[in-house]
Short mmCIF file of C-alpha atoms and ligand atoms in Angstrom, two decimals:
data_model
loop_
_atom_site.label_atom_id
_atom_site.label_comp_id
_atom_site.label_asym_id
_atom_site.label_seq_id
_atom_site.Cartn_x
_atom_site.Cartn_y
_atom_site.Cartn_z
CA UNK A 1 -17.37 42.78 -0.12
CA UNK A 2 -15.12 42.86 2.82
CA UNK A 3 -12.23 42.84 0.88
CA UNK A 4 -13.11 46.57 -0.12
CA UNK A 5 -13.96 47.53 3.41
CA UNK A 6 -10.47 46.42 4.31
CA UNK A 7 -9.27 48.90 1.61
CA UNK A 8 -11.42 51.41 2.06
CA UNK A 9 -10.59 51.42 5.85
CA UNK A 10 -6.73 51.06 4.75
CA UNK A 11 -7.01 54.27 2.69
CA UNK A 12 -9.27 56.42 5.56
CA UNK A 13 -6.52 55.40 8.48
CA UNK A 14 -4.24 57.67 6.74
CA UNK A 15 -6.74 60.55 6.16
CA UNK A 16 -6.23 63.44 8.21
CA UNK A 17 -9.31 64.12 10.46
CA UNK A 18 -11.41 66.47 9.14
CA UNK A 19 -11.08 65.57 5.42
CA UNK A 20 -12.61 64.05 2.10
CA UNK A 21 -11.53 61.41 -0.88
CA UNK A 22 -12.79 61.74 -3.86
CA UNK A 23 -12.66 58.80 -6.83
CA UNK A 24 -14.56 59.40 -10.51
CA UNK A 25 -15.27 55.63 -12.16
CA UNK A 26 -14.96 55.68 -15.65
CA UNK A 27 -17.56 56.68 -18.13
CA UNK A 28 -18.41 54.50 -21.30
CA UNK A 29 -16.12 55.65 -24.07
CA UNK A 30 -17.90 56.25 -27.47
CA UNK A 31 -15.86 53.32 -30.40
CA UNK A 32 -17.37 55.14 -33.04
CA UNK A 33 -20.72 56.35 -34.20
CA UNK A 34 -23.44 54.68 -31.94
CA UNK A 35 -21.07 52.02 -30.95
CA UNK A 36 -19.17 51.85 -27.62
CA UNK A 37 -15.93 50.36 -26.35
CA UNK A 38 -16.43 47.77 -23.84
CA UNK A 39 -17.08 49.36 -20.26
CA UNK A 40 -13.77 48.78 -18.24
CA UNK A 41 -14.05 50.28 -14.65
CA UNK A 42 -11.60 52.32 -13.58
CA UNK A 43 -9.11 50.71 -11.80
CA UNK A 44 -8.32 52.71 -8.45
CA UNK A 45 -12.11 53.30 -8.13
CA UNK A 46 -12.84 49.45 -8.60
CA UNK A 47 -10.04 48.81 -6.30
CA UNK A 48 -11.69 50.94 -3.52
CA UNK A 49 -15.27 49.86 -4.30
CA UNK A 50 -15.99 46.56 -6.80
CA UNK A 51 -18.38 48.70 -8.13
CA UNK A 52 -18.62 47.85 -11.73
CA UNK A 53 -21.26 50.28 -13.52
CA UNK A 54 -20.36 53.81 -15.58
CA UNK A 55 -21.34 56.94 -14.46
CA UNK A 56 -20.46 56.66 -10.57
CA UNK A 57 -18.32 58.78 -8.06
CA UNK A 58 -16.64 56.86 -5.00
CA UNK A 59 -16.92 59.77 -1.53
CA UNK A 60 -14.95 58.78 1.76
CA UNK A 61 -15.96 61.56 4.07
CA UNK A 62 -13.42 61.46 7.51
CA UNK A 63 -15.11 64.03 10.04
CA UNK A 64 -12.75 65.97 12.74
CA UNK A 65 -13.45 63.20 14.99
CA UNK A 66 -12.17 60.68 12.65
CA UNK A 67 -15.85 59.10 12.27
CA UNK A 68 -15.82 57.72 8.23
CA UNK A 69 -18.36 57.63 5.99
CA UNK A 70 -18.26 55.80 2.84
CA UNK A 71 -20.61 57.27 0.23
CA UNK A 72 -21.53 56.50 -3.68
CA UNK A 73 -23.00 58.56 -6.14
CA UNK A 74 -24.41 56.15 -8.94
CA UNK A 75 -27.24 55.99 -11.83
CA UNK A 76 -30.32 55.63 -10.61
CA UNK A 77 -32.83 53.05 -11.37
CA UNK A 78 -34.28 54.14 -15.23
CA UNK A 79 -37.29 51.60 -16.35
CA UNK A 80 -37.08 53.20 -19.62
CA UNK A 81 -32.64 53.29 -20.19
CA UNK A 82 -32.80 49.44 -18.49
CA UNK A 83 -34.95 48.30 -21.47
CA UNK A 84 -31.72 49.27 -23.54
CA UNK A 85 -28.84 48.85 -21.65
CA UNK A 86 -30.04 46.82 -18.64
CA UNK A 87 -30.40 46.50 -14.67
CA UNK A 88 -28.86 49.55 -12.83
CA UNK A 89 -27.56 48.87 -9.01
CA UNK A 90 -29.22 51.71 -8.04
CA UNK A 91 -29.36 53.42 -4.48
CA UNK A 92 -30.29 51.03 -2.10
CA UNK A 93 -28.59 48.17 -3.37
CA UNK A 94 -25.56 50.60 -3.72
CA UNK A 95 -25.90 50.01 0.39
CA UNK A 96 -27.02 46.85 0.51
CA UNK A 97 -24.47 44.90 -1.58
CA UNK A 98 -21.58 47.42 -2.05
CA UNK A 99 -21.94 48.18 1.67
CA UNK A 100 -22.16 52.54 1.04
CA UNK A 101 -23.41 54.25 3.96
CA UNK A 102 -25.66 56.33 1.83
CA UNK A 103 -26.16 56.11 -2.05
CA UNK A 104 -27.08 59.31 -4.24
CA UNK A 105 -28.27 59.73 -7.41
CA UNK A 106 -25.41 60.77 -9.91
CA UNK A 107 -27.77 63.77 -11.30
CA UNK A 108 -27.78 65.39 -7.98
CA UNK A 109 -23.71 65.19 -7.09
CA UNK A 110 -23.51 69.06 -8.12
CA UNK A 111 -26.12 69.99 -5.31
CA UNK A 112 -24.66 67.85 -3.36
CA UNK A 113 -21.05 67.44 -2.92
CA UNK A 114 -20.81 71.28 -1.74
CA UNK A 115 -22.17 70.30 1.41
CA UNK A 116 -20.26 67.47 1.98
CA UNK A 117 -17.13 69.93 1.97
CA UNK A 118 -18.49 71.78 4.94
CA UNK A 119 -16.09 71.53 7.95
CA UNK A 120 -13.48 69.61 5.94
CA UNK A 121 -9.89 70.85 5.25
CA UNK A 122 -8.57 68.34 2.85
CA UNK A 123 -9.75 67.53 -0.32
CA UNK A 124 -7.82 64.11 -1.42
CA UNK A 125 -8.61 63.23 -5.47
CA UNK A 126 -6.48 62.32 -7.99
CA UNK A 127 -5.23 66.09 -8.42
CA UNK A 128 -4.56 67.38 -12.07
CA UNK A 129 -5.40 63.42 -13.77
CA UNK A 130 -8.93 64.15 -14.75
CA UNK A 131 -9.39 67.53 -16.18
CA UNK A 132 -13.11 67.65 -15.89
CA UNK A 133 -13.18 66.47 -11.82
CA UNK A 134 -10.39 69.22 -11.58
CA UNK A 135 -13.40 71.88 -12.48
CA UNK A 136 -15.65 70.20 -10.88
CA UNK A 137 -13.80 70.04 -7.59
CA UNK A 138 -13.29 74.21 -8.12
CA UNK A 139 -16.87 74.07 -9.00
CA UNK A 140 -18.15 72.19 -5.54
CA UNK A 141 -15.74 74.33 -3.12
CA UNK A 142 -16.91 77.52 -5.08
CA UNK A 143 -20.55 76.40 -4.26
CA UNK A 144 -19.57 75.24 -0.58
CA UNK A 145 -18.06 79.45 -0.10
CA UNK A 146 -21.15 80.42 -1.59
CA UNK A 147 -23.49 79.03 0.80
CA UNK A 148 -21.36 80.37 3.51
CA UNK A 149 -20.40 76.67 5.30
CA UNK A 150 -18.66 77.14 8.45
CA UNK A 151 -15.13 76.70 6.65
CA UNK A 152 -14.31 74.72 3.77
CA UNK A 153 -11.34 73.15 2.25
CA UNK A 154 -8.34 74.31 1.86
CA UNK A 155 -5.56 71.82 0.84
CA UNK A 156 -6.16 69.44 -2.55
CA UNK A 157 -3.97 66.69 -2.00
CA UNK A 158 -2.95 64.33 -5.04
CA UNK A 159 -4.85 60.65 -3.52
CA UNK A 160 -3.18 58.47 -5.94
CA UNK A 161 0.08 57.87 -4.38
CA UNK A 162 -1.96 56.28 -0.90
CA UNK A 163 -4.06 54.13 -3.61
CA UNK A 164 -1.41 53.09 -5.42
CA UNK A 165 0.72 51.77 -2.22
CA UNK A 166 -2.38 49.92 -0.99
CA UNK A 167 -2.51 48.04 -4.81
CA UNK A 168 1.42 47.01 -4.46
CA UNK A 169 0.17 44.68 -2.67
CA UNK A 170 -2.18 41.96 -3.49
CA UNK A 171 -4.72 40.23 -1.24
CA UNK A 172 -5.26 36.65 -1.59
CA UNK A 173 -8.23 37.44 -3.33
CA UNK A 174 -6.43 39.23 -5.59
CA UNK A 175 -3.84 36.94 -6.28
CA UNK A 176 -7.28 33.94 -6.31
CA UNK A 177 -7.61 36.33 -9.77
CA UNK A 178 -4.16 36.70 -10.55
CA UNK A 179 -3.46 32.91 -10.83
CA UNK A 180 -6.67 32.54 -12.58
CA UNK A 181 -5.98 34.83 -15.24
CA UNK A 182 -2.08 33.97 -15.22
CA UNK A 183 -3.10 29.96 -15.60
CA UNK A 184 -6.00 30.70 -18.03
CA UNK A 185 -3.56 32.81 -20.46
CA UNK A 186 -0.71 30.31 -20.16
CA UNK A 187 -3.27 27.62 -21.33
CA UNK A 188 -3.66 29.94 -24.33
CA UNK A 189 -0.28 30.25 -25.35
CA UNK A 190 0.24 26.36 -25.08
CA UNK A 191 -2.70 26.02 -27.16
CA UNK A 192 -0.88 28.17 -29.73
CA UNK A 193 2.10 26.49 -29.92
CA UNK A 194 0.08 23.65 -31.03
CA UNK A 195 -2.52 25.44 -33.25
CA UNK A 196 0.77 27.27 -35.13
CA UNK A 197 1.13 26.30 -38.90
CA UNK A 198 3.18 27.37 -41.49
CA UNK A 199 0.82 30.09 -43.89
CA UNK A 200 -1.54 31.09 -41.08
CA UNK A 201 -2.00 34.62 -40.41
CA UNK A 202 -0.33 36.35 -37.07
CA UNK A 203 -3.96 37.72 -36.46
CA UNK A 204 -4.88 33.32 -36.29
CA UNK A 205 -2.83 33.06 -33.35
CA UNK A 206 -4.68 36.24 -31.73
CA UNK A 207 -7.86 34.85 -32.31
CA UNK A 208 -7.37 31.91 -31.42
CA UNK A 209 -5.33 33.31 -27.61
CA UNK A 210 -8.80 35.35 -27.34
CA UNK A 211 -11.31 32.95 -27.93
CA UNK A 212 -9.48 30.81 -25.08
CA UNK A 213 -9.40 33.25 -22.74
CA UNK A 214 -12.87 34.34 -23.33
CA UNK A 215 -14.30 30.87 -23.22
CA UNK A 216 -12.19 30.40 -19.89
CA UNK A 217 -13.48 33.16 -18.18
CA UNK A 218 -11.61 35.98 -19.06
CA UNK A 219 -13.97 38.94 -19.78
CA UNK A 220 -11.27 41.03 -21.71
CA UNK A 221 -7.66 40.48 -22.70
CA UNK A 222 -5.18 42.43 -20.26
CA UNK A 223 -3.67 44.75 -23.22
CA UNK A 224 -4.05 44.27 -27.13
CA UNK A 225 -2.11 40.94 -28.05
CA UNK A 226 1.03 41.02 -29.84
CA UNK A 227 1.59 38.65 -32.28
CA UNK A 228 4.97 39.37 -33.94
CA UNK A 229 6.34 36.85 -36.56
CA UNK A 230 9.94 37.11 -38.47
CA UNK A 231 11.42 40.94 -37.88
CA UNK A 232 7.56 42.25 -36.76
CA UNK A 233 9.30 40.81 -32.87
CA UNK A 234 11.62 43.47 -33.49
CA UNK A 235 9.04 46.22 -33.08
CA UNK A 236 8.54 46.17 -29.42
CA UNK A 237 4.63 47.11 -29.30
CA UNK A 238 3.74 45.87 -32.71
CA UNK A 239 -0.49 44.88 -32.86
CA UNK A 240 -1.02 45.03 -36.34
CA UNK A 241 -0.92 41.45 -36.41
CA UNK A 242 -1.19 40.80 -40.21
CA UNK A 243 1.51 39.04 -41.49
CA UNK A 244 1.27 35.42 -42.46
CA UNK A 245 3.34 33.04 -40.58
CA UNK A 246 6.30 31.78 -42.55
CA UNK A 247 8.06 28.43 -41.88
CA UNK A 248 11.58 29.15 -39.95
CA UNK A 249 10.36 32.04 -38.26
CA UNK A 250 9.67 32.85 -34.74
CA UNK A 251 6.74 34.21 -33.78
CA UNK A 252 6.45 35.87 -30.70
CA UNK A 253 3.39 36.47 -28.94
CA UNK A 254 2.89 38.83 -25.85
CA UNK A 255 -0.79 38.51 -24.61
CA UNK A 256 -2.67 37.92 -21.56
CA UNK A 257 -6.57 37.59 -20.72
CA UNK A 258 -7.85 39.89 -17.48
CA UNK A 259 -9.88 37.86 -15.17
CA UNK A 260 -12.30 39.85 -12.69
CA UNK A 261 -10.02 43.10 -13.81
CA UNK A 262 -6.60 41.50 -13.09
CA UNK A 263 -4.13 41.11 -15.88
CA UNK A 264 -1.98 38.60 -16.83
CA UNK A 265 1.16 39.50 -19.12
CA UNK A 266 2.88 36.83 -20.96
CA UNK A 267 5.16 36.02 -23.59
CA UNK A 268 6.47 33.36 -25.36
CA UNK A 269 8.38 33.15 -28.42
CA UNK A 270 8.34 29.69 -30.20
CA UNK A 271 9.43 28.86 -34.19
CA UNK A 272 6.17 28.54 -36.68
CA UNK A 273 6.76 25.26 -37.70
CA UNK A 274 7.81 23.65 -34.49
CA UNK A 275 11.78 23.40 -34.69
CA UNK A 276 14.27 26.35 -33.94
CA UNK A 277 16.49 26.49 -36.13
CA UNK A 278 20.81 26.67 -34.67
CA UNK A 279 20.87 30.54 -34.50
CA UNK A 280 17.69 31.12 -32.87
CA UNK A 281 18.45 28.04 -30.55
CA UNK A 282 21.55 30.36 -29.54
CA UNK A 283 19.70 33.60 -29.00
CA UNK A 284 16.56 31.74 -27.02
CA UNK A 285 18.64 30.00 -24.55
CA UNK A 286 20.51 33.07 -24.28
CA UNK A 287 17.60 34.95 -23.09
CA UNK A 288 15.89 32.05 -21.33
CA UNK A 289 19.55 32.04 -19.16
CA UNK A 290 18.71 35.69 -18.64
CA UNK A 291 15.12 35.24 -17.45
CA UNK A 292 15.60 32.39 -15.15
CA UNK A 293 18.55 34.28 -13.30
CA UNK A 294 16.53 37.08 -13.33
CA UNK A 295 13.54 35.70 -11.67
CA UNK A 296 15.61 34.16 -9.09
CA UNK A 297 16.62 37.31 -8.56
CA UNK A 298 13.01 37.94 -6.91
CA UNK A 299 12.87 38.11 -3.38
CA UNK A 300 12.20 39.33 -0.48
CA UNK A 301 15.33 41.48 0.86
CA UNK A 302 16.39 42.07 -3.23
CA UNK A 303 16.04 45.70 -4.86
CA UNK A 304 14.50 46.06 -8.22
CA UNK A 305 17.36 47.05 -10.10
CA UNK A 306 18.84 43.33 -9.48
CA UNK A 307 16.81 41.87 -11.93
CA UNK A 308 17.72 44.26 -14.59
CA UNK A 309 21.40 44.08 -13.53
CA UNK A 310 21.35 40.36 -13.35
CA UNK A 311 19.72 40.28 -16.90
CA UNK A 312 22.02 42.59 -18.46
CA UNK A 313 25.36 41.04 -17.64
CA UNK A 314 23.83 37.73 -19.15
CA UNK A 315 22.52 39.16 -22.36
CA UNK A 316 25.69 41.21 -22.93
CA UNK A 317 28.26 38.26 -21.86
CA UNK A 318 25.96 36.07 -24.19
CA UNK A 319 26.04 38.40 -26.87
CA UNK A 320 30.14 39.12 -26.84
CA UNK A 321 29.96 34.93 -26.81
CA UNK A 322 28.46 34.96 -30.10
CA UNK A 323 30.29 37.80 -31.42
CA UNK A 324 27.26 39.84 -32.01
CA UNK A 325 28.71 42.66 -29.58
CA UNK A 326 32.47 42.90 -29.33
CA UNK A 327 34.23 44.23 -26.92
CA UNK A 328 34.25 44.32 -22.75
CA UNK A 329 31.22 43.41 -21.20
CA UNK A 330 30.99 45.90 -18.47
CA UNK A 331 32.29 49.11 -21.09
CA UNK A 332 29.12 48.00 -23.70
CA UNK A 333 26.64 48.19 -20.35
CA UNK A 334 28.16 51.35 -19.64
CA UNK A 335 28.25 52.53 -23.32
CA UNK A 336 24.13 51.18 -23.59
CA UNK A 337 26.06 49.66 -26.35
CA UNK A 338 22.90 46.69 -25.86
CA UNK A 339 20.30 48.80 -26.22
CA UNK A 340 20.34 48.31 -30.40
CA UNK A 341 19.02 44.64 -29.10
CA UNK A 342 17.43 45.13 -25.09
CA UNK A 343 16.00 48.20 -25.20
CA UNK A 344 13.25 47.78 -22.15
CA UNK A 345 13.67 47.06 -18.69
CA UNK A 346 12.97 44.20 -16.75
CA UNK A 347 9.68 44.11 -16.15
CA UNK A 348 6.43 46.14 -14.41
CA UNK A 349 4.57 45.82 -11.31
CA UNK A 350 1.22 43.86 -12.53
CA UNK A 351 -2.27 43.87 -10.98
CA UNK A 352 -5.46 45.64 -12.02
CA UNK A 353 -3.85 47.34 -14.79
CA UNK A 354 -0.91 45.86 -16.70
CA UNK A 355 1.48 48.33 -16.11
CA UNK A 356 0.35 48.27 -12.55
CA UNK A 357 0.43 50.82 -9.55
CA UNK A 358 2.85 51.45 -7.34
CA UNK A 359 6.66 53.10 -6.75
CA UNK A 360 9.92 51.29 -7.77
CA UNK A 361 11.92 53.76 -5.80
CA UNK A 362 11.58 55.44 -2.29
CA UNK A 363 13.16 58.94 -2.42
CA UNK A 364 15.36 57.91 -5.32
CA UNK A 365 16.30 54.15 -3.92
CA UNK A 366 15.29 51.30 -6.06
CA UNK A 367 12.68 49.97 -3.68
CA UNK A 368 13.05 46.18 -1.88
CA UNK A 369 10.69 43.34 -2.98
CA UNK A 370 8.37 42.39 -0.44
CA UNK A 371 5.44 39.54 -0.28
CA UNK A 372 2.48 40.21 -1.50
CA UNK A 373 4.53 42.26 -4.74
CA UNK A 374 3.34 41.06 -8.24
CA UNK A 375 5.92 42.19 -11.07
CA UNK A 376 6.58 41.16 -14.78
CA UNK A 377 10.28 39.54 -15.84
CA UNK A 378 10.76 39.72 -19.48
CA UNK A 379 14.00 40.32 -20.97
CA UNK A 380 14.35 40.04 -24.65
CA UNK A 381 16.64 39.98 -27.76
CA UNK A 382 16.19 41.60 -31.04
CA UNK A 383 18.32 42.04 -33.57
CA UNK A 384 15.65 43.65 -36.37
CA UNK A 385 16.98 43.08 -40.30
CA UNK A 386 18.15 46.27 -40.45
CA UNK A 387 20.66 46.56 -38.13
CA UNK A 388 24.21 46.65 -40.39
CA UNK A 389 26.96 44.88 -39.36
CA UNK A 390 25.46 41.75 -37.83
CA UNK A 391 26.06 38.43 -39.61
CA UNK A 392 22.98 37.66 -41.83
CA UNK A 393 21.94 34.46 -39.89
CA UNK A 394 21.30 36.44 -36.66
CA UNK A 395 19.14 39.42 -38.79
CA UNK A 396 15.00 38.76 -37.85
CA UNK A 397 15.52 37.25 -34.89
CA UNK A 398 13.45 38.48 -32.17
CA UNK A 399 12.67 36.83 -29.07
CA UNK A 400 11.17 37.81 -26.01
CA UNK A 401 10.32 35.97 -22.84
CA UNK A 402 7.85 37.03 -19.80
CA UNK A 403 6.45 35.42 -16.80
CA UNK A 404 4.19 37.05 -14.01
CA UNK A 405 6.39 36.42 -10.56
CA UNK A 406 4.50 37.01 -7.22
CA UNK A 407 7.15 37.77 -4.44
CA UNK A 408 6.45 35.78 -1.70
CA UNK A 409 7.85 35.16 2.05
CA UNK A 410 10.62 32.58 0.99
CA UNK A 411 11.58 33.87 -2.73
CA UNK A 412 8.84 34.04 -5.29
CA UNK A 413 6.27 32.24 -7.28
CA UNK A 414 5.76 31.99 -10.74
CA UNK A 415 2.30 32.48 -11.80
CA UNK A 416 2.47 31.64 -15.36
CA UNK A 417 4.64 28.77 -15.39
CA UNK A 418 1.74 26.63 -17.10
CA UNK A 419 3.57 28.01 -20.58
CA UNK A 420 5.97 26.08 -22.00
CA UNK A 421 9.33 27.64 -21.75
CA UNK A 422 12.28 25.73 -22.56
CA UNK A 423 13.08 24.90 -26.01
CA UNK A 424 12.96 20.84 -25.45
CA UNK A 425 9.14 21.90 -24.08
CA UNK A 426 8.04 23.99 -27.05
CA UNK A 427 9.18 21.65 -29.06
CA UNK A 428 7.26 18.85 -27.60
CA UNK A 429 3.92 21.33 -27.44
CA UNK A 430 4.23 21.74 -31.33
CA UNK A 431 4.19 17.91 -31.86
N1 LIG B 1 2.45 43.48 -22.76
C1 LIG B 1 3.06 44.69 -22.44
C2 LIG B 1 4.28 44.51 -21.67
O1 LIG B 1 4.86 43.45 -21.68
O2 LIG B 1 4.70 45.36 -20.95
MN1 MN B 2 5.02 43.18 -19.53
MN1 MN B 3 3.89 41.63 -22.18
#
């Protein structure tokens, strides 16, 4: 639990005296009738607190002489809801094990919050992202002018930003969980490669990923797997995932398990029966050339935009090579001429969420990697079946490949590199 004192103590340093955070968790989110999506915590408020139950509200009160008080409103202890839904933290383990200096029933936040406004001037929440703590903020400072408190707040300052810089930048614990679910998910796609037949269906491969992760540890996948064989790589977000797998295709699966909340986000692309064939040879070592100079790309000292630039001139060079683009490389980057085939950027920042937290540029600057960073590389190629005026043996081919990269103090480290990535090691994985 000291890990979230550190944060918590990180976030109150740069709260004016005299002020007040506020954090909503997430509620339980109804699937359909009398059936519920799996609780997932939000992801600032878990960050803040490791508190994982519905229904709770994170408080860091800062009085004017910069004295902090960390408070949690939470469910209370219900004998007769824990028969259905189980144990609640309650109150006073809300202070013994998550370390609040006081604990409040949920049920009474309305009476009262109000009075926790009194003598503060800055409200800090996560201004205009949660329309119903929006009205209830209005709600509590209405109440607080009501009962005449000495003075009240007057500023509501947008918290996410001070969050968000905080999550950049992982612990060790965090990046304990990071290689865990990183190592975890690569073990999953290996296990694919070798599970991957000829006539199965895309959503085999996804069940199979998920059971591995799951039995590993993994509580949830990161994001909905992809699972994209023949032309279904070509559509960038594609989940449907019910195609059968046909021999001399690719298949190209994007998918990664979330171990205690952290994501991993992978990819691999690797041919259904075992053996690329000469054209998608071509186009996988062209983006494999892409995604190695691009990761080297991460370190400290390097802006963002390197790993994009880096990538591009090697897809477009490779693509002129094979006559799939003509013309100068540097005119068909400027003309976004590559964007029919690359039409994503390099990567993400990774962490709690997938597309994680955090600025890539500083008043309009692509921002510099430092240690600590966790961000996605993943260029890819695809040249969909209905693209006119390609030569027929490069149509279907879609191939994408992504790695999680931790920046670290001498260059970087790759997280997932337990999935097999060059050709002559896919190739060995499907024997
Ligand atoms: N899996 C989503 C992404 O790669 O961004
Ligand atoms: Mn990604
Ligand atoms: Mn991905």
């Amino acid at each position: 639990m000291d890990e979230y004192v550190t944060r918590r103590n990180k976030l109150a340093a740069q709260m004016h005296n005299g002020s007040i955070a506020i954090l909503r968790g997430a509620a339980i989110k109804l699937r359909n009738h009398d059936a519920d999506h799996p609780f997932r915590q939000d992801s600032d408020f878990y960050y803040l607190t490791g508190f994982n139950e519905p229904n709770a509200v994170f408080v860091l009160s800062k009085d004017d002489k910069g004295n902090v008080l960390y408070i949690l409103f939470n469910q209370s202890s219900d004998p007769v809801a824990e028969v259905w839904t189980g144990k609640r933290v309650g109150q006073d383990n809300a202070c013994k094990i998550y370390q609040a200096d006081a604990a409040y029933d949920i049920a009474k936040i309305d009476n009262i919050m109000p009075d926790l406004f009194a003598g503060k001037q800055i409200v800090y929440y996560p201004l205009g992202a949660d329309e119903k703590l929006d009205l209830d903020i209005l709600n509590w400072l209405k109440c607080s002018k009501n009962k005449a408190l000495s003075f009240i707040p007057n500023t509501l300052t947008d918290i996410l930003p001070f969050i968000h810089e905080l999550r950049l930048f992982k612990s060790d614990q965090e990046l304990e969980f990071m290689r865990k679910a990183a190592v975890i998910s690569a073990h999953a796609h290996l296990d694919l490669m070798r599970s991957c037949k000829a006539g199965m269906q895309e959503y085999q491969l996804e069940a199979i990923f998920n059971a591995k992760c799951l039995d590993a540890g993994c509580r949830a996948l990161a994001y909905n797997s992809i699972v994209a064989s023949g032309n279904n790589a070509c559509t960038l977000h594609y989940t449907a995932n019910d195609q059968q797998l046909m021999a001399g295709d690719l298949v190209l699966v994007d998918a990664g398990g979330e171990y205690n909340n952290y994501a991993a986000d992978i990819t691999r692309t690797f041919p259904v029966n075992g053996k690329f064939t000469e054209a998608q040879r071509l186009i996988y070592n062209l983006v494999l050339e892409a995604q190695l100079a691009g990761i080297a790309e991460v370190k400290p000292g390097n802006t963002w935009d390197r790993v994009q630039i880096v990538i591009l001139e090697i897809l477009v060079k490779g693509l002129v090579k094979l006559g799939i683009l003509n013309g100068d490389y540097k005119q068909l980057i400027k003309d976004n001429e590559y964007k029919k085939f690359y039409m994503h950027s390099s990567g993400h920042w990774l962490g709690l969420d997938v597309h994680d937290a955090g600025k890539y540029k500083i008043n309009d600057r692509w921002r510099k990697f430092e240690p600590g960073m966790v961000l996605t590389v993943e260029p890819g190629l695809y040249i969909a079946n209905n693209i006119s005026g390609i030569e027929s043996k490069w149509l279907g081919i879609g191939v994408r490949i992504e790695d999680d990269v931790l920046v670290t103090k001498k260059g970087h480290e790759v997280l997932s590199s337990a999935a097999p990535k060059t050709i002559e090691e896919i190739e060995c994985a499907a024997i």
